[in-house]
Coordinates of C-alpha atoms and ligand atoms in Angstrom, one line a residue:
M1 CA 5.1 -10.0 4.2
N2 CA 3.0 -7.0 5.1
V3 CA 5.2 -4.7 2.9
N4 CA 4.7 -7.1 0.0
D5 CA 1.0 -7.4 0.7
S6 CA 0.7 -3.6 0.7
E7 CA 2.6 -3.4 -2.6
I8 CA 0.1 -5.9 -4.1
L9 CA -2.9 -3.9 -2.8
A10 CA -1.4 -0.8 -4.3
G11 CA -0.9 -2.6 -7.6
I12 CA -4.5 -3.7 -7.7
L13 CA -5.7 -0.2 -6.9
E14 CA -3.6 1.2 -9.7
R15 CA -4.9 -1.4 -12.1
E16 CA -8.4 -0.5 -11.1
G17 CA -7.8 3.2 -12.0
Y18 CA -7.0 4.6 -8.5
V19 CA -4.1 7.1 -8.2
P20 CA -2.3 8.1 -5.0
A21 CA -3.9 11.1 -3.2
E22 CA -1.7 14.1 -2.5
K23 CA -2.4 13.7 1.2
M24 CA -4.7 11.6 3.4
G25 CA -7.3 14.3 3.8
K26 CA -7.9 14.2 0.0
A27 CA -8.2 10.4 -0.3
D28 CA -11.3 8.6 -1.4
L29 CA -10.1 5.3 0.0
I30 CA -7.6 4.5 2.8
L31 CA -6.5 0.9 3.5
V32 CA -4.8 0.2 6.9
N33 CA -2.8 -3.0 6.5
T34 CA -2.3 -4.4 10.0
C35 CA 0.0 -6.8 11.7
S36 CA -0.9 -8.9 14.8
I37 CA 2.4 -10.6 15.5
R38 CA 2.7 -8.7 18.8
A39 CA 0.3 -6.6 20.9
G40 CA 2.3 -3.5 20.1
A41 CA 2.0 -4.0 16.3
E42 CA -1.7 -4.7 16.6
N43 CA -2.3 -1.6 18.8
K44 CA -0.4 0.6 16.3
G45 CA -2.6 -0.5 13.4
L46 CA -5.8 0.0 15.4
W47 CA -4.7 3.3 16.8
F48 CA -3.9 4.5 13.3
A49 CA -7.3 3.4 12.0
H50 CA -9.0 5.3 14.9
S51 CA -6.9 8.4 14.1
I52 CA -8.4 8.6 10.6
K53 CA -12.0 8.4 11.8
S54 CA -12.2 12.2 11.8
L55 CA -11.5 12.2 8.1
K56 CA -14.6 10.1 7.6
E57 CA -16.7 12.6 9.6
K58 CA -15.5 15.4 7.2
N59 CA -15.9 13.3 4.1
P60 CA -18.6 10.6 4.4
N61 CA -17.7 9.3 0.9
L62 CA -14.3 8.2 2.2
I63 CA -14.0 4.4 2.2
I64 CA -11.9 3.0 5.1
G65 CA -10.6 -0.6 4.9
L66 CA -8.9 -2.6 7.6
C67 CA -6.8 -5.4 6.1
G68 CA -4.2 -7.8 7.2
C69 CA -3.8 -10.1 10.2
V70 CA -5.6 -8.1 12.8
A71 CA -8.6 -8.1 10.5
Q72 CA -8.4 -11.9 10.1
Q73 CA -8.0 -12.3 13.9
E74 CA -10.9 -10.0 15.0
K75 CA -13.2 -10.5 12.0
E76 CA -16.6 -8.8 12.4
N77 CA -15.6 -7.6 15.9
I78 CA -13.8 -4.8 14.1
L79 CA -17.2 -3.5 12.7
K80 CA -18.7 -3.5 16.2
K81 CA -15.7 -1.6 17.7
M82 CA -15.1 0.6 14.7
P83 CA -18.3 1.3 12.9
F84 CA -16.6 3.8 10.6
V85 CA -14.8 1.0 8.8
D86 CA -16.3 -0.2 5.5
L87 CA -14.2 -3.1 4.6
V88 CA -12.6 -5.8 6.8
M89 CA -10.4 -8.2 4.9
G90 CA -7.9 -10.8 6.0
P91 CA -4.6 -11.4 4.2
Q92 CA -6.0 -14.3 2.2
G93 CA -8.6 -11.9 0.8
I94 CA -6.0 -10.2 -1.3
D95 CA -6.9 -12.4 -4.3
E96 CA -10.5 -11.2 -4.1
F97 CA -9.7 -7.6 -3.4
A98 CA -10.6 -6.2 -6.8
G99 CA -14.1 -7.8 -6.6
L100 CA -14.5 -6.5 -3.0
L101 CA -13.6 -3.0 -4.2
K102 CA -16.3 -3.2 -6.8
Q103 CA -18.8 -4.3 -4.1
I104 CA -17.8 -1.3 -2.0
E105 CA -18.2 1.1 -4.9
T106 CA -21.7 -0.3 -5.8
T107 CA -22.9 -0.3 -2.2
N108 CA -21.7 3.2 -1.7
D109 CA -25.2 4.7 -1.1
L110 CA -26.1 2.2 1.6
R111 CA -22.9 2.9 3.4
L112 CA -23.5 6.6 3.3
T113 CA -26.6 6.4 5.3
T114 CA -25.9 3.7 7.8
N115 CA -22.9 1.9 9.2
D116 CA -24.6 -1.4 9.9
K117 CA -25.3 -2.1 6.3
G118 CA -23.2 -1.8 3.2
Y119 CA -19.9 -2.9 4.7
V120 CA -17.9 -5.7 3.2
T121 CA -16.0 -8.4 5.0
Y122 CA -13.9 -11.1 3.6
F123 CA -12.0 -13.8 5.5
K124 CA -10.5 -16.9 4.1
E125 CA -8.7 -19.4 6.3
Q126 CA -6.4 -20.7 3.6
A127 CA -4.2 -18.9 1.1
C128 CA -4.2 -20.0 -2.6
S129 CA -0.9 -21.4 -3.8
T130 CA -1.0 -19.2 -6.9
R131 CA -1.0 -15.4 -6.9
K132 CA -0.8 -13.6 -10.2
L133 CA -1.6 -10.1 -9.0
P134 CA -0.1 -6.7 -10.0
V135 CA 2.5 -5.3 -7.6
K136 CA 3.2 -1.6 -7.3
R137 CA 6.8 -1.9 -6.1
A138 CA 8.6 0.7 -4.1
K139 CA 11.4 2.3 -6.2
S140 CA 14.0 0.5 -4.3
P141 CA 16.9 -1.7 -5.4
R142 CA 15.6 -4.4 -3.0
T143 CA 12.3 -6.0 -3.8
Y144 CA 10.2 -8.8 -2.4
V145 CA 8.7 -11.9 -4.1
S146 CA 6.6 -14.3 -2.0
I147 CA 7.3 -18.0 -2.4
T148 CA 5.2 -19.5 0.5
F149 CA 2.1 -18.3 2.3
G150 CA 1.0 -19.4 5.8
C151 CA 2.7 -21.7 8.3
D152 CA 2.3 -25.2 9.7
N153 CA 4.7 -24.9 12.6
Y154 CA 2.4 -23.7 15.4
C155 CA 5.1 -22.2 17.6
S156 CA 3.2 -21.8 20.8
Y157 CA 3.6 -18.0 21.0
C158 CA 2.7 -17.3 17.3
V159 CA -0.5 -16.2 15.8
V160 CA 0.6 -16.6 12.2
P161 CA -0.9 -20.1 11.5
Y162 CA -4.3 -18.8 12.8
V163 CA -4.4 -15.7 10.7
R164 CA -2.5 -16.7 7.5
G165 CA -3.6 -20.3 7.4
R166 CA -1.7 -23.5 6.5
E167 CA 1.5 -23.4 4.6
V168 CA 1.3 -23.4 0.8
S169 CA 4.1 -23.0 -1.8
R170 CA 3.8 -20.9 -4.9
P171 CA 4.6 -22.9 -8.1
M172 CA 8.1 -22.4 -9.4
D173 CA 7.0 -21.1 -12.8
E174 CA 4.9 -18.4 -11.3
I175 CA 7.8 -17.2 -9.0
L176 CA 10.3 -17.2 -11.8
A177 CA 7.9 -15.3 -14.1
E178 CA 7.4 -12.6 -11.5
I179 CA 11.2 -12.3 -11.1
K180 CA 11.9 -12.3 -14.8
A181 CA 9.4 -9.4 -15.2
L182 CA 11.1 -7.2 -12.6
D183 CA 12.6 -3.9 -13.8
K184 CA 16.3 -4.9 -13.4
T185 CA 17.5 -1.3 -13.9
I186 CA 16.1 -0.7 -10.4
H187 CA 15.5 -4.0 -8.6
K188 CA 19.0 -5.5 -8.2
E189 CA 18.3 -7.6 -5.1
V190 CA 15.4 -10.1 -4.9
I191 CA 14.2 -11.2 -1.4
L192 CA 12.3 -14.4 -1.5
L193 CA 9.6 -14.2 1.2
G194 CA 7.6 -16.6 3.3
Q195 CA 7.0 -17.5 7.0
N196 CA 9.3 -20.4 6.5
V197 CA 10.9 -20.3 3.0
N198 CA 13.1 -23.4 3.9
A199 CA 9.9 -25.5 3.6
W200 CA 9.2 -24.4 0.0
V201 CA 7.8 -27.6 -1.5
G202 CA 10.1 -28.0 -4.5
G203 CA 13.3 -27.6 -2.3
L204 CA 14.5 -24.0 -1.7
A205 CA 18.0 -24.9 -2.9
N206 CA 16.5 -25.8 -6.4
L207 CA 14.6 -22.6 -6.5
L208 CA 17.7 -20.6 -5.5
R209 CA 19.6 -22.2 -8.4
E210 CA 16.8 -21.3 -10.9
V211 CA 16.5 -17.7 -9.6
S212 CA 20.3 -17.3 -9.8
A213 CA 20.1 -18.2 -13.5
I214 CA 17.8 -15.2 -14.3
A215 CA 19.6 -12.4 -16.1
G216 CA 19.8 -9.2 -14.2
V217 CA 19.3 -10.7 -10.7
E218 CA 22.4 -9.6 -9.0
W219 CA 21.8 -10.4 -5.3
I220 CA 19.4 -12.8 -3.7
N221 CA 18.2 -13.1 -0.1
F222 CA 15.5 -15.2 1.5
M223 CA 13.6 -14.9 4.7
T224 CA 12.5 -16.3 7.1
S225 CA 14.3 -19.6 7.7
H226 CA 13.2 -22.0 10.3
P227 CA 16.3 -23.7 11.8
K228 CA 14.8 -27.2 11.7
D229 CA 14.3 -26.9 7.9
L230 CA 17.7 -25.4 6.9
S231 CA 19.0 -28.2 4.9
D232 CA 22.6 -29.0 3.8
E233 CA 21.5 -28.4 0.2
I234 CA 20.4 -24.8 1.1
I235 CA 23.7 -24.1 2.9
A236 CA 25.6 -25.5 -0.1
A237 CA 23.6 -23.4 -2.6
M238 CA 24.5 -20.3 -0.5
A239 CA 28.1 -21.2 -0.5
E240 CA 28.3 -21.9 -4.2
L241 CA 26.0 -19.5 -6.0
P242 CA 27.6 -16.0 -6.3
Q243 CA 24.3 -14.2 -6.4
I244 CA 23.2 -15.4 -3.0
N245 CA 24.2 -13.0 -0.2
H246 CA 26.1 -14.4 2.6
Y247 CA 23.5 -13.2 5.0
L248 CA 21.1 -15.4 7.0
H249 CA 18.4 -14.5 9.4
L250 CA 17.9 -17.6 11.5
P251 CA 15.5 -17.0 14.4
V252 CA 16.5 -19.0 17.5
Q253 CA 13.9 -17.4 19.8
S254 CA 15.5 -18.7 23.1
G255 CA 18.8 -20.1 24.2
S256 CA 17.2 -22.5 26.7
S257 CA 16.3 -25.9 25.5
K258 CA 13.5 -26.0 28.1
I259 CA 11.9 -22.8 26.8
L260 CA 12.4 -23.9 23.1
K261 CA 10.4 -27.1 23.9
A262 CA 7.7 -25.0 25.5
M263 CA 7.8 -22.8 22.4
N264 CA 7.3 -25.9 20.2
R265 CA 10.3 -24.9 18.1
K266 CA 11.2 -28.6 17.4
Y267 CA 15.0 -28.1 18.0
D268 CA 17.1 -27.5 21.1
R269 CA 20.1 -25.3 22.0
D270 CA 22.6 -28.0 21.0
Y271 CA 21.0 -28.6 17.6
Y272 CA 20.9 -24.8 16.9
L273 CA 24.6 -24.3 17.9
K274 CA 25.7 -27.3 15.8
L275 CA 23.8 -25.9 12.8
V276 CA 25.4 -22.5 13.2
E277 CA 28.8 -24.2 13.4
K278 CA 28.1 -26.0 10.2
I279 CA 27.1 -22.7 8.5
Y280 CA 30.2 -20.9 9.6
S281 CA 32.4 -23.8 8.4
K282 CA 30.8 -23.7 4.9
I283 CA 30.4 -19.9 4.7
P284 CA 33.0 -18.3 6.9
D285 CA 32.0 -14.7 6.0
I286 CA 28.3 -15.2 6.7
T287 CA 26.4 -12.4 8.5
L288 CA 24.1 -14.2 10.9
T289 CA 21.2 -12.5 12.6
S290 CA 18.4 -13.8 14.8
D291 CA 15.3 -13.2 16.9
L292 CA 15.1 -13.7 20.7
I293 CA 12.0 -13.5 22.8
V294 CA 12.4 -12.5 26.5
G295 CA 9.9 -13.3 29.2
F296 CA 8.3 -16.4 27.7
P297 CA 6.1 -18.0 30.4
G298 CA 8.2 -20.0 32.8
E299 CA 11.5 -18.3 31.8
T300 CA 13.8 -18.5 34.8
E301 CA 16.9 -16.3 35.4
Q302 CA 18.9 -19.3 34.2
D303 CA 16.8 -19.6 31.0
F304 CA 17.4 -15.9 30.4
K305 CA 21.1 -16.3 30.9
D306 CA 21.1 -19.1 28.4
S307 CA 19.5 -16.7 25.9
L308 CA 22.2 -14.1 26.6
S309 CA 24.9 -16.6 26.2
I310 CA 23.7 -17.9 22.8
I311 CA 24.2 -14.4 21.4
R312 CA 27.9 -14.9 22.0
H313 CA 28.1 -18.6 21.2
A314 CA 26.3 -18.2 17.9
N315 CA 28.3 -15.0 17.2
F316 CA 25.3 -13.1 15.9
D317 CA 25.8 -9.9 14.1
S318 CA 22.5 -8.6 15.3
V319 CA 19.4 -9.8 17.1
N320 CA 15.8 -8.6 17.0
T321 CA 15.0 -8.6 20.7
L322 CA 11.3 -9.1 21.5
M323 CA 9.3 -9.1 24.7
F324 CA 6.8 -12.0 24.9
S325 CA 3.3 -10.8 24.2
P326 CA 0.4 -13.2 24.6
R327 CA -1.5 -13.5 21.3
P328 CA -5.1 -14.6 20.9
Q329 CA -5.7 -18.3 20.2
T330 CA -2.1 -19.3 20.9
A331 CA -1.1 -22.0 23.4
A332 CA 1.5 -19.8 25.2
A333 CA -1.1 -17.2 26.1
A334 CA -2.8 -19.8 28.4
L335 CA 0.4 -21.1 30.0
P336 CA 1.0 -20.7 33.7
D337 CA 3.9 -18.8 35.1
Q338 CA 3.5 -15.7 33.0
I339 CA 6.4 -13.3 33.6
D340 CA 5.5 -9.9 35.1
G341 CA 6.0 -6.7 33.1
P342 CA 9.0 -5.2 35.1
T343 CA 11.0 -8.5 34.8
K344 CA 10.3 -8.7 31.1
N345 CA 11.4 -5.0 30.7
A346 CA 14.6 -5.5 32.7
R347 CA 15.5 -8.6 30.7
L348 CA 14.8 -6.9 27.4
L349 CA 17.0 -3.9 28.3
A350 CA 19.8 -6.2 29.5
M351 CA 19.6 -8.2 26.3
M352 CA 19.5 -5.1 24.1
E353 CA 22.8 -3.9 25.7
V354 CA 24.5 -7.3 25.0
V355 CA 23.3 -7.2 21.4
E356 CA 24.4 -3.6 20.8
N357 CA 27.9 -4.3 22.2
Q358 CA 28.3 -7.4 20.1
A359 CA 27.0 -5.7 17.0
L360 CA 29.6 -2.9 17.5
A361 CA 32.4 -5.4 18.0
K362 CA 31.4 -7.3 14.9
N363 CA 31.1 -4.2 12.8
Q364 CA 34.5 -2.9 14.0
Q365 CA 36.1 -6.1 12.5
L366 CA 34.9 -4.7 9.1
V367 CA 36.9 -1.4 9.3
G368 CA 39.6 -1.3 6.7
K369 CA 37.8 -3.9 4.5
T370 CA 36.2 -3.1 1.1
L371 CA 32.7 -4.4 0.8
D372 CA 30.2 -4.2 -2.1
A373 CA 27.3 -2.0 -1.3
L374 CA 24.0 -1.7 -3.2
V375 CA 23.1 2.0 -3.3
E376 CA 19.6 2.6 -1.9
G377 CA 19.3 6.3 -1.7
P378 CA 20.3 9.5 0.0
A379 CA 20.9 9.2 3.8
K380 CA 19.5 11.9 6.1
D381 CA 22.8 13.7 6.3
G382 CA 23.1 14.1 2.6
R383 CA 25.5 11.2 2.0
L384 CA 24.4 8.1 0.1
S385 CA 23.1 5.1 2.0
G386 CA 23.7 1.5 0.8
R387 CA 23.5 -2.1 2.0
T388 CA 26.3 -4.5 2.1
R389 CA 25.8 -8.2 1.2
G390 CA 25.5 -8.8 4.9
N391 CA 22.5 -6.5 5.0
K392 CA 24.5 -3.8 6.9
I393 CA 23.7 -0.1 6.3
V394 CA 26.7 1.9 5.1
Y395 CA 26.9 5.7 4.5
F396 CA 29.4 7.2 2.1
D397 CA 29.9 10.4 0.0
A398 CA 29.1 9.8 -3.6
P399 CA 27.1 11.3 -6.4
L400 CA 23.4 10.4 -6.6
E401 CA 23.9 8.9 -10.1
L402 CA 25.2 5.8 -8.3
L403 CA 21.6 5.1 -7.2
Y404 CA 20.7 1.4 -7.7
Q405 CA 24.3 0.4 -8.5
I406 CA 26.6 -1.9 -6.7
K407 CA 29.8 -0.3 -5.7
P408 CA 32.8 -1.2 -3.6
V409 CA 33.0 0.8 -0.4
K410 CA 36.0 0.9 1.9
I411 CA 34.8 0.8 5.5
T412 CA 36.3 3.6 7.6
S413 CA 34.4 3.5 10.8
A414 CA 31.7 1.4 12.5
K415 CA 28.8 1.9 14.9
S416 CA 26.5 -0.8 16.2
W417 CA 23.8 -0.2 13.5
V418 CA 25.7 1.6 10.7
L419 CA 29.0 1.6 8.9
E420 CA 30.7 4.5 7.3
G421 CA 32.9 4.3 4.3
S422 CA 34.3 5.9 1.2
I423 CA 34.2 5.1 -2.5
S424 CA 37.7 5.2 -3.8
S425 CA 38.3 7.9 -6.4
G426 CA 37.7 6.8 -9.9
V427 CA 35.0 4.3 -8.9
G428 CA 31.6 5.1 -10.5
Ligands
SF4_501 S1 7.6 -20.8 12.2 FE1 6.7 -20.4 14.2 S2 7.2 -18.2 14.6 FE2 7.5 -18.6 12.4 S3 5.5 -18.0 11.4 FE3 5.5 -20.2 11.8 S4 4.5 -20.5 13.8 FE4 5.1 -18.3 13.6

């Protein structure tokens, strides 16, 4: 979502006549788009904002904006802690950004002389359902289109409903218009985005069918899926429609039913495993990935073992392993039995090892197979880098002219996080 938000902010800046600076030291305006999903992400954004303070000292005309979820969470506190910031704007402010920019430009003189006047703040609790804003898309074959904003689920560890507001769905015609207007010579894969796309109000399966019918859309993905809302219709659409990748990110968060209840996830281990079984039965070649949090308050050794075992039972290709981090306003931050840092660290490392070994084993099963790969760009070692339909990175030798094309690649070797392959002679 943040990448997509940044592309929209860049699109608005471009429309308003701004051009990218050669380097940060020459910029007139720097926006720091922050994420508050975990303490680490929040600190990274704030640290970066502090690191550019010296640029403001050298160039008092520089406008520094702090956007995104940390801005929404901290609101005016940012101005107290970081007086060099001129604009503090939450993610729902993106619709008003062009107007805010005008305000900043016109209050420029005030801001030059004092930091306690002339700044601009904008916070809105609720996103609009419509969003017709310019997007300056990365020159990448994979591109993002938002279909929902916000979230109603209130998982007990998650700050998203507090910073991005209640869930709203973008209208179908607006989503389809945005996808139809994409430059299909570059953007071959559309990723439908939202905190919980399965809850899109018109039925995600219907939307997938409409997007599949758009000429030039070759691959479709969607994320993120809440397991409780993954309907039979969505699974059927994935199985039937050739444009939809057989890739699903389905966050489980814990393998323990007790912890899932405390997380307010609204499903238990048994439900999740039955759902996964159904997915494998309908789409046998699906690549399934997930998220697991270690060290949630009250997590016992047995709960942790249940999380380790679900990696094997669900046969995940990969898992984002995350350490529980108490977030402001959330219920889990106030729970008793918080787990100490060394225990959380040890569990995280143990889980990462299990995930890495399983990812390797699953990738090794692909050796010898030929998979379609969407060519993304040069890899660091001079070869080309592509993505399979299962979202796996694959490196292979091929000419750069194949950029943005979909090519069959024979997998020759596998590591945990990358495949290697070759394009058979004559292809391309
Ligand atoms: S579904 Fe839960 S984890 Fe996902 S954004 Fe909503 S509240 Fe957060």
